[in-house]
């Protein structure tokens, strides 16, 4: 997916435990201290990890453990905290994501609701996309990881769609479109319609 300029970065927080002290670069296992170089390395390494995930997918349990497993496999060679829910607050555009102490409880609630809907099986394609957009919005609002949430969520949605014989054309959705839809779903009066609309426009049969 093309990412809009700046959208890939979280707001800088004081005393962020994920940053190398005295810098704005994330702590990593590569010994890199420059954010741009880290982003370039991350893109290459995670792309290779993504290809491996396509060949050998994470066990699709559709719960927080599933998300953590995907994240660990995508970023385990880059970040020592890959696959571990965050332990700091993060924000984007001045709006906080879910407080980190609530992630586990909220994940249970969201994924229990998804399982109660039978993982959206047996829905017509447009209805599936509508409900998938709703659940994507709720998962995105949790943002369980310090970095790499969007890619992790998309892989989980791909596995969900595959159960019903569908796929999403993520590469056709611009970062700006996704950012706007996610922001709308994170407002106090959450609007899930924009995400659902995007997914309806970019779903296909496989």
PDB file of C-alpha atoms in Angstrom:
ATOM      1  CA  UNK A   1       0.000   0.000   0.000  1.00  0.00           C
ATOM      2  CA  UNK A   2       1.214   3.497  -0.806  1.00  0.00           C
ATOM      3  CA  UNK A   3       1.576   5.469   2.416  1.00  0.00           C
ATOM      4  CA  UNK A   4       0.774   9.173   2.539  1.00  0.00           C
ATOM      5  CA  UNK A   5       3.720  11.363   3.513  1.00  0.00           C
ATOM      6  CA  UNK A   6       4.002  11.593   7.269  1.00  0.00           C
ATOM      7  CA  UNK A   7       1.177   9.185   8.012  1.00  0.00           C
ATOM      8  CA  UNK A   8       3.564   6.361   8.792  1.00  0.00           C
ATOM      9  CA  UNK A   9       4.931   8.269  11.810  1.00  0.00           C
ATOM     10  CA  UNK A  10       3.347   8.402  15.244  1.00  0.00           C
ATOM     11  CA  UNK A  11       3.351  11.592  17.271  1.00  0.00           C
ATOM     12  CA  UNK A  12       6.568  11.883  19.264  1.00  0.00           C
ATOM     13  CA  UNK A  13       5.903  11.319  22.956  1.00  0.00           C
ATOM     14  CA  UNK A  14       8.072  12.460  25.855  1.00  0.00           C
ATOM     15  CA  UNK A  15      10.115   9.633  27.378  1.00  0.00           C
ATOM     16  CA  UNK A  16       8.997   7.096  24.799  1.00  0.00           C
ATOM     17  CA  UNK A  17      10.565   3.799  25.978  1.00  0.00           C
ATOM     18  CA  UNK A  18      10.694   2.525  22.387  1.00  0.00           C
ATOM     19  CA  UNK A  19      13.100   5.220  21.220  1.00  0.00           C
ATOM     20  CA  UNK A  20      16.875   5.121  21.410  1.00  0.00           C
ATOM     21  CA  UNK A  21      17.673   7.583  24.226  1.00  0.00           C
ATOM     22  CA  UNK A  22      18.299  11.064  22.876  1.00  0.00           C
ATOM     23  CA  UNK A  23      16.923  10.308  19.407  1.00  0.00           C
ATOM     24  CA  UNK A  24      13.690   9.832  17.488  1.00  0.00           C
ATOM     25  CA  UNK A  25      14.808   6.436  16.121  1.00  0.00           C
ATOM     26  CA  UNK A  26      13.110   3.281  17.332  1.00  0.00           C
ATOM     27  CA  UNK A  27      15.155   0.755  19.274  1.00  0.00           C
ATOM     28  CA  UNK A  28      15.996  -2.035  16.855  1.00  0.00           C
ATOM     29  CA  UNK A  29      18.061  -5.200  16.485  1.00  0.00           C
ATOM     30  CA  UNK A  30      19.963  -3.903  13.456  1.00  0.00           C
ATOM     31  CA  UNK A  31      22.120  -1.334  15.233  1.00  0.00           C
ATOM     32  CA  UNK A  32      20.612   1.472  13.139  1.00  0.00           C
ATOM     33  CA  UNK A  33      20.357   4.923  14.739  1.00  0.00           C
ATOM     34  CA  UNK A  34      18.938   6.890  11.797  1.00  0.00           C
ATOM     35  CA  UNK A  35      15.165   6.786  11.324  1.00  0.00           C
ATOM     36  CA  UNK A  36      15.252   7.016   7.534  1.00  0.00           C
ATOM     37  CA  UNK A  37      17.754   4.174   7.274  1.00  0.00           C
ATOM     38  CA  UNK A  38      15.679   2.126   9.711  1.00  0.00           C
ATOM     39  CA  UNK A  39      12.527   2.718   7.680  1.00  0.00           C
ATOM     40  CA  UNK A  40      14.295   1.581   4.512  1.00  0.00           C
ATOM     41  CA  UNK A  41      15.650  -1.550   6.182  1.00  0.00           C
ATOM     42  CA  UNK A  42      12.274  -2.290   7.745  1.00  0.00           C
ATOM     43  CA  UNK A  43      10.518  -2.024   4.391  1.00  0.00           C
ATOM     44  CA  UNK A  44      12.857  -4.556   2.774  1.00  0.00           C
ATOM     45  CA  UNK A  45      12.924  -7.014   5.659  1.00  0.00           C
ATOM     46  CA  UNK A  46       9.196  -6.903   6.354  1.00  0.00           C
ATOM     47  CA  UNK A  47       8.443  -7.340   2.636  1.00  0.00           C
ATOM     48  CA  UNK A  48      10.439 -10.582   2.639  1.00  0.00           C
ATOM     49  CA  UNK A  49       8.702 -11.667   5.845  1.00  0.00           C
ATOM     50  CA  UNK A  50       5.331 -10.871   4.270  1.00  0.00           C
ATOM     51  CA  UNK A  51       6.127 -13.153   1.332  1.00  0.00           C
ATOM     52  CA  UNK A  52       6.946 -15.931   3.789  1.00  0.00           C
ATOM     53  CA  UNK A  53       3.655 -15.326   5.603  1.00  0.00           C
ATOM     54  CA  UNK A  54       1.779 -15.755   2.323  1.00  0.00           C
ATOM     55  CA  UNK A  55       3.489 -19.106   1.771  1.00  0.00           C
ATOM     56  CA  UNK A  56       3.117 -20.227   5.397  1.00  0.00           C
ATOM     57  CA  UNK A  57       0.353 -18.229   7.093  1.00  0.00           C
ATOM     58  CA  UNK A  58      -0.002 -17.694  10.824  1.00  0.00           C
ATOM     59  CA  UNK A  59      -2.504 -20.044  12.456  1.00  0.00           C
ATOM     60  CA  UNK A  60      -5.783 -18.113  12.011  1.00  0.00           C
ATOM     61  CA  UNK A  61      -7.247 -18.076  15.515  1.00  0.00           C
ATOM     62  CA  UNK A  62      -8.521 -14.489  15.117  1.00  0.00           C
ATOM     63  CA  UNK A  63      -7.620 -13.197  18.542  1.00  0.00           C
ATOM     64  CA  UNK A  64      -4.878 -11.054  20.089  1.00  0.00           C
ATOM     65  CA  UNK A  65      -2.456 -13.982  19.960  1.00  0.00           C
ATOM     66  CA  UNK A  66      -3.051 -14.205  16.202  1.00  0.00           C
ATOM     67  CA  UNK A  67      -2.236 -10.509  15.776  1.00  0.00           C
ATOM     68  CA  UNK A  68       0.888 -10.880  17.915  1.00  0.00           C
ATOM     69  CA  UNK A  69       2.064 -13.864  15.881  1.00  0.00           C
ATOM     70  CA  UNK A  70       1.670 -11.986  12.605  1.00  0.00           C
ATOM     71  CA  UNK A  71       3.508  -8.968  14.030  1.00  0.00           C
ATOM     72  CA  UNK A  72       6.341 -11.109  15.367  1.00  0.00           C
ATOM     73  CA  UNK A  73       6.818 -12.826  12.034  1.00  0.00           C
ATOM     74  CA  UNK A  74       6.770  -9.538  10.127  1.00  0.00           C
ATOM     75  CA  UNK A  75       9.108  -7.593  12.387  1.00  0.00           C
ATOM     76  CA  UNK A  76      10.933 -10.133  14.553  1.00  0.00           C
ATOM     77  CA  UNK A  77      14.215  -9.593  12.688  1.00  0.00           C
ATOM     78  CA  UNK A  78      13.979  -5.832  13.199  1.00  0.00           C
ATOM     79  CA  UNK A  79      12.512  -5.048  16.608  1.00  0.00           C
ATOM     80  CA  UNK A  80      13.186  -6.862  19.896  1.00  0.00           C
ATOM     81  CA  UNK A  81       9.624  -6.025  20.950  1.00  0.00           C
ATOM     82  CA  UNK A  82       7.965  -7.536  17.859  1.00  0.00           C
ATOM     83  CA  UNK A  83       4.836  -9.497  18.727  1.00  0.00           C
ATOM     84  CA  UNK A  84       4.515  -7.912  22.177  1.00  0.00           C
ATOM     85  CA  UNK A  85       1.643  -5.488  22.870  1.00  0.00           C
ATOM     86  CA  UNK A  86       2.883  -1.967  23.534  1.00  0.00           C
ATOM     87  CA  UNK A  87       3.462  -0.602  27.003  1.00  0.00           C
ATOM     88  CA  UNK A  88       3.254   3.095  26.221  1.00  0.00           C
ATOM     89  CA  UNK A  89       0.594   5.448  24.916  1.00  0.00           C
ATOM     90  CA  UNK A  90       0.691   6.387  21.235  1.00  0.00           C
ATOM     91  CA  UNK A  91      -1.166   8.953  19.183  1.00  0.00           C
ATOM     92  CA  UNK A  92      -1.559  10.008  15.580  1.00  0.00           C
ATOM     93  CA  UNK A  93      -2.729  13.435  14.528  1.00  0.00           C
ATOM     94  CA  UNK A  94      -3.020  14.429  18.173  1.00  0.00           C
ATOM     95  CA  UNK A  95      -5.585  11.684  18.884  1.00  0.00           C
ATOM     96  CA  UNK A  96      -4.626   8.911  21.303  1.00  0.00           C
ATOM     97  CA  UNK A  97      -5.170   5.275  20.493  1.00  0.00           C
ATOM     98  CA  UNK A  98      -6.600   2.943  23.134  1.00  0.00           C
ATOM     99  CA  UNK A  99      -4.707   3.186  26.469  1.00  0.00           C
ATOM    100  CA  UNK A 100      -2.244   0.315  26.513  1.00  0.00           C
ATOM    101  CA  UNK A 101      -3.576  -1.102  29.791  1.00  0.00           C
ATOM    102  CA  UNK A 102      -6.913  -1.759  28.081  1.00  0.00           C
ATOM    103  CA  UNK A 103      -5.586  -3.572  25.007  1.00  0.00           C
ATOM    104  CA  UNK A 104      -5.999  -7.139  26.251  1.00  0.00           C
ATOM    105  CA  UNK A 105      -9.555  -6.631  27.525  1.00  0.00           C
ATOM    106  CA  UNK A 106     -10.601  -4.743  24.387  1.00  0.00           C
ATOM    107  CA  UNK A 107      -9.087  -7.424  22.148  1.00  0.00           C
ATOM    108  CA  UNK A 108     -11.122 -10.106  23.908  1.00  0.00           C
ATOM    109  CA  UNK A 109     -14.264  -8.042  23.373  1.00  0.00           C
ATOM    110  CA  UNK A 110     -13.588  -7.305  19.696  1.00  0.00           C
ATOM    111  CA  UNK A 111     -12.578 -10.818  18.715  1.00  0.00           C
ATOM    112  CA  UNK A 112     -15.389 -12.398  20.720  1.00  0.00           C
ATOM    113  CA  UNK A 113     -17.775 -10.241  18.674  1.00  0.00           C
ATOM    114  CA  UNK A 114     -16.074 -11.361  15.459  1.00  0.00           C
ATOM    115  CA  UNK A 115     -16.418 -15.033  16.415  1.00  0.00           C
ATOM    116  CA  UNK A 116     -20.054 -14.417  17.430  1.00  0.00           C
ATOM    117  CA  UNK A 117     -20.612 -13.357  13.812  1.00  0.00           C
ATOM    118  CA  UNK A 118     -19.091 -16.673  12.677  1.00  0.00           C
ATOM    119  CA  UNK A 119     -15.999 -14.882  11.319  1.00  0.00           C
ATOM    120  CA  UNK A 120     -18.316 -13.242   8.762  1.00  0.00           C
ATOM    121  CA  UNK A 121     -18.749 -16.492   6.866  1.00  0.00           C
ATOM    122  CA  UNK A 122     -21.642 -16.969   4.432  1.00  0.00           C
ATOM    123  CA  UNK A 123     -22.158 -13.250   3.861  1.00  0.00           C
ATOM    124  CA  UNK A 124     -22.580 -11.771   0.379  1.00  0.00           C
ATOM    125  CA  UNK A 125     -19.411 -10.012  -0.729  1.00  0.00           C
ATOM    126  CA  UNK A 126     -20.635  -6.450  -0.113  1.00  0.00           C
ATOM    127  CA  UNK A 127     -21.993  -7.349   3.322  1.00  0.00           C
ATOM    128  CA  UNK A 128     -18.742  -9.091   4.180  1.00  0.00           C
ATOM    129  CA  UNK A 129     -16.759  -5.970   3.247  1.00  0.00           C
ATOM    130  CA  UNK A 130     -19.067  -3.775   5.320  1.00  0.00           C
ATOM    131  CA  UNK A 131     -18.613  -5.881   8.445  1.00  0.00           C
ATOM    132  CA  UNK A 132     -14.890  -6.352   7.780  1.00  0.00           C
ATOM    133  CA  UNK A 133     -14.532  -2.562   7.681  1.00  0.00           C
ATOM    134  CA  UNK A 134     -16.287  -2.314  11.020  1.00  0.00           C
ATOM    135  CA  UNK A 135     -13.979  -4.851  12.655  1.00  0.00           C
ATOM    136  CA  UNK A 136     -10.899  -3.362  11.016  1.00  0.00           C
ATOM    137  CA  UNK A 137     -11.847  -0.023  12.551  1.00  0.00           C
ATOM    138  CA  UNK A 138     -12.165  -1.552  16.016  1.00  0.00           C
ATOM    139  CA  UNK A 139      -8.857  -3.394  15.725  1.00  0.00           C
ATOM    140  CA  UNK A 140      -7.139  -0.281  14.396  1.00  0.00           C
ATOM    141  CA  UNK A 141      -8.437   1.754  17.331  1.00  0.00           C
ATOM    142  CA  UNK A 142      -6.661  -0.676  19.670  1.00  0.00           C
ATOM    143  CA  UNK A 143      -3.333  -0.291  17.828  1.00  0.00           C
ATOM    144  CA  UNK A 144      -1.693  -2.932  20.010  1.00  0.00           C
ATOM    145  CA  UNK A 145       1.874  -2.391  18.759  1.00  0.00           C
ATOM    146  CA  UNK A 146       4.275   0.536  18.835  1.00  0.00           C
ATOM    147  CA  UNK A 147       4.864   0.234  15.079  1.00  0.00           C
ATOM    148  CA  UNK A 148       3.606  -1.954  12.224  1.00  0.00           C
ATOM    149  CA  UNK A 149      -0.077  -2.075  13.137  1.00  0.00           C
ATOM    150  CA  UNK A 150      -1.469  -1.400   9.671  1.00  0.00           C
ATOM    151  CA  UNK A 151       0.470  -4.164   7.942  1.00  0.00           C
ATOM    152  CA  UNK A 152      -0.386  -6.622  10.700  1.00  0.00           C
ATOM    153  CA  UNK A 153      -4.082  -5.775  10.531  1.00  0.00           C
ATOM    154  CA  UNK A 154      -4.206  -6.133   6.753  1.00  0.00           C
ATOM    155  CA  UNK A 155      -2.718  -9.617   6.904  1.00  0.00           C
ATOM    156  CA  UNK A 156      -5.305 -10.633   9.503  1.00  0.00           C
ATOM    157  CA  UNK A 157      -8.083  -9.204   7.284  1.00  0.00           C
ATOM    158  CA  UNK A 158      -6.647 -11.104   4.312  1.00  0.00           C
ATOM    159  CA  UNK A 159      -6.900 -14.346   6.273  1.00  0.00           C
ATOM    160  CA  UNK A 160     -10.441 -13.485   7.337  1.00  0.00           C
ATOM    161  CA  UNK A 161     -11.441 -12.739   3.744  1.00  0.00           C
ATOM    162  CA  UNK A 162      -9.859 -15.944   2.468  1.00  0.00           C
ATOM    163  CA  UNK A 163     -12.198 -17.989   4.684  1.00  0.00           C
ATOM    164  CA  UNK A 164     -15.073 -16.689   2.567  1.00  0.00           C
ATOM    165  CA  UNK A 165     -13.312 -16.813  -0.802  1.00  0.00           C
ATOM    166  CA  UNK A 166     -12.579 -13.086  -0.989  1.00  0.00           C
ATOM    167  CA  UNK A 167      -9.488 -10.890  -1.175  1.00  0.00           C
ATOM    168  CA  UNK A 168      -8.760  -7.180  -0.777  1.00  0.00           C
ATOM    169  CA  UNK A 169      -6.798  -5.091  -3.279  1.00  0.00           C
ATOM    170  CA  UNK A 170      -4.864  -3.133  -0.653  1.00  0.00           C
ATOM    171  CA  UNK A 171      -2.407  -1.735  -3.190  1.00  0.00           C
ATOM    172  CA  UNK A 172      -5.250   0.185  -4.828  1.00  0.00           C
ATOM    173  CA  UNK A 173      -6.056   2.053  -1.610  1.00  0.00           C
ATOM    174  CA  UNK A 174      -3.934   5.144  -1.049  1.00  0.00           C
ATOM    175  CA  UNK A 175      -2.413   5.904   2.330  1.00  0.00           C
ATOM    176  CA  UNK A 176      -4.386   9.147   2.407  1.00  0.00           C
ATOM    177  CA  UNK A 177      -7.689   7.341   1.869  1.00  0.00           C
ATOM    178  CA  UNK A 178      -6.896   4.810   4.575  1.00  0.00           C
ATOM    179  CA  UNK A 179      -5.713   7.501   6.978  1.00  0.00           C
ATOM    180  CA  UNK A 180      -8.914   9.514   6.559  1.00  0.00           C
ATOM    181  CA  UNK A 181     -11.127   6.454   7.012  1.00  0.00           C
ATOM    182  CA  UNK A 182      -9.232   5.322  10.121  1.00  0.00           C
ATOM    183  CA  UNK A 183      -9.369   8.805  11.642  1.00  0.00           C
ATOM    184  CA  UNK A 184     -13.135   8.931  11.109  1.00  0.00           C
ATOM    185  CA  UNK A 185     -13.511   5.606  12.918  1.00  0.00           C
ATOM    186  CA  UNK A 186     -11.443   6.855  15.881  1.00  0.00           C
ATOM    187  CA  UNK A 187     -13.523   9.933  16.643  1.00  0.00           C
ATOM    188  CA  UNK A 188     -15.658  10.164  19.768  1.00  0.00           C
ATOM    189  CA  UNK A 189     -18.674   9.614  17.533  1.00  0.00           C
ATOM    190  CA  UNK A 190     -17.057   6.801  15.537  1.00  0.00           C
ATOM    191  CA  UNK A 191     -17.885   6.648  11.831  1.00  0.00           C
ATOM    192  CA  UNK A 192     -17.129   3.175  10.477  1.00  0.00           C
ATOM    193  CA  UNK A 193     -18.765   3.849   7.123  1.00  0.00           C
ATOM    194  CA  UNK A 194     -15.676   5.246   5.407  1.00  0.00           C
ATOM    195  CA  UNK A 195     -13.611   2.122   6.098  1.00  0.00           C
ATOM    196  CA  UNK A 196     -16.474  -0.147   5.098  1.00  0.00           C
ATOM    197  CA  UNK A 197     -16.915   1.850   1.884  1.00  0.00           C
ATOM    198  CA  UNK A 198     -13.210   1.520   1.041  1.00  0.00           C
ATOM    199  CA  UNK A 199     -13.317  -2.225   1.558  1.00  0.00           C
ATOM    200  CA  UNK A 200     -16.463  -2.614  -0.518  1.00  0.00           C
ATOM    201  CA  UNK A 201     -14.707  -0.820  -3.383  1.00  0.00           C
ATOM    202  CA  UNK A 202     -11.622  -3.021  -3.157  1.00  0.00           C
ATOM    203  CA  UNK A 203     -12.902  -6.532  -2.498  1.00  0.00           C
ATOM    204  CA  UNK A 204     -12.862  -9.326  -5.064  1.00  0.00           C
ATOM    205  CA  UNK A 205     -13.497 -13.030  -5.433  1.00  0.00           C
ATOM    206  CA  UNK A 206     -10.574 -15.447  -5.368  1.00  0.00           C
TER     207      UNK A 206
END
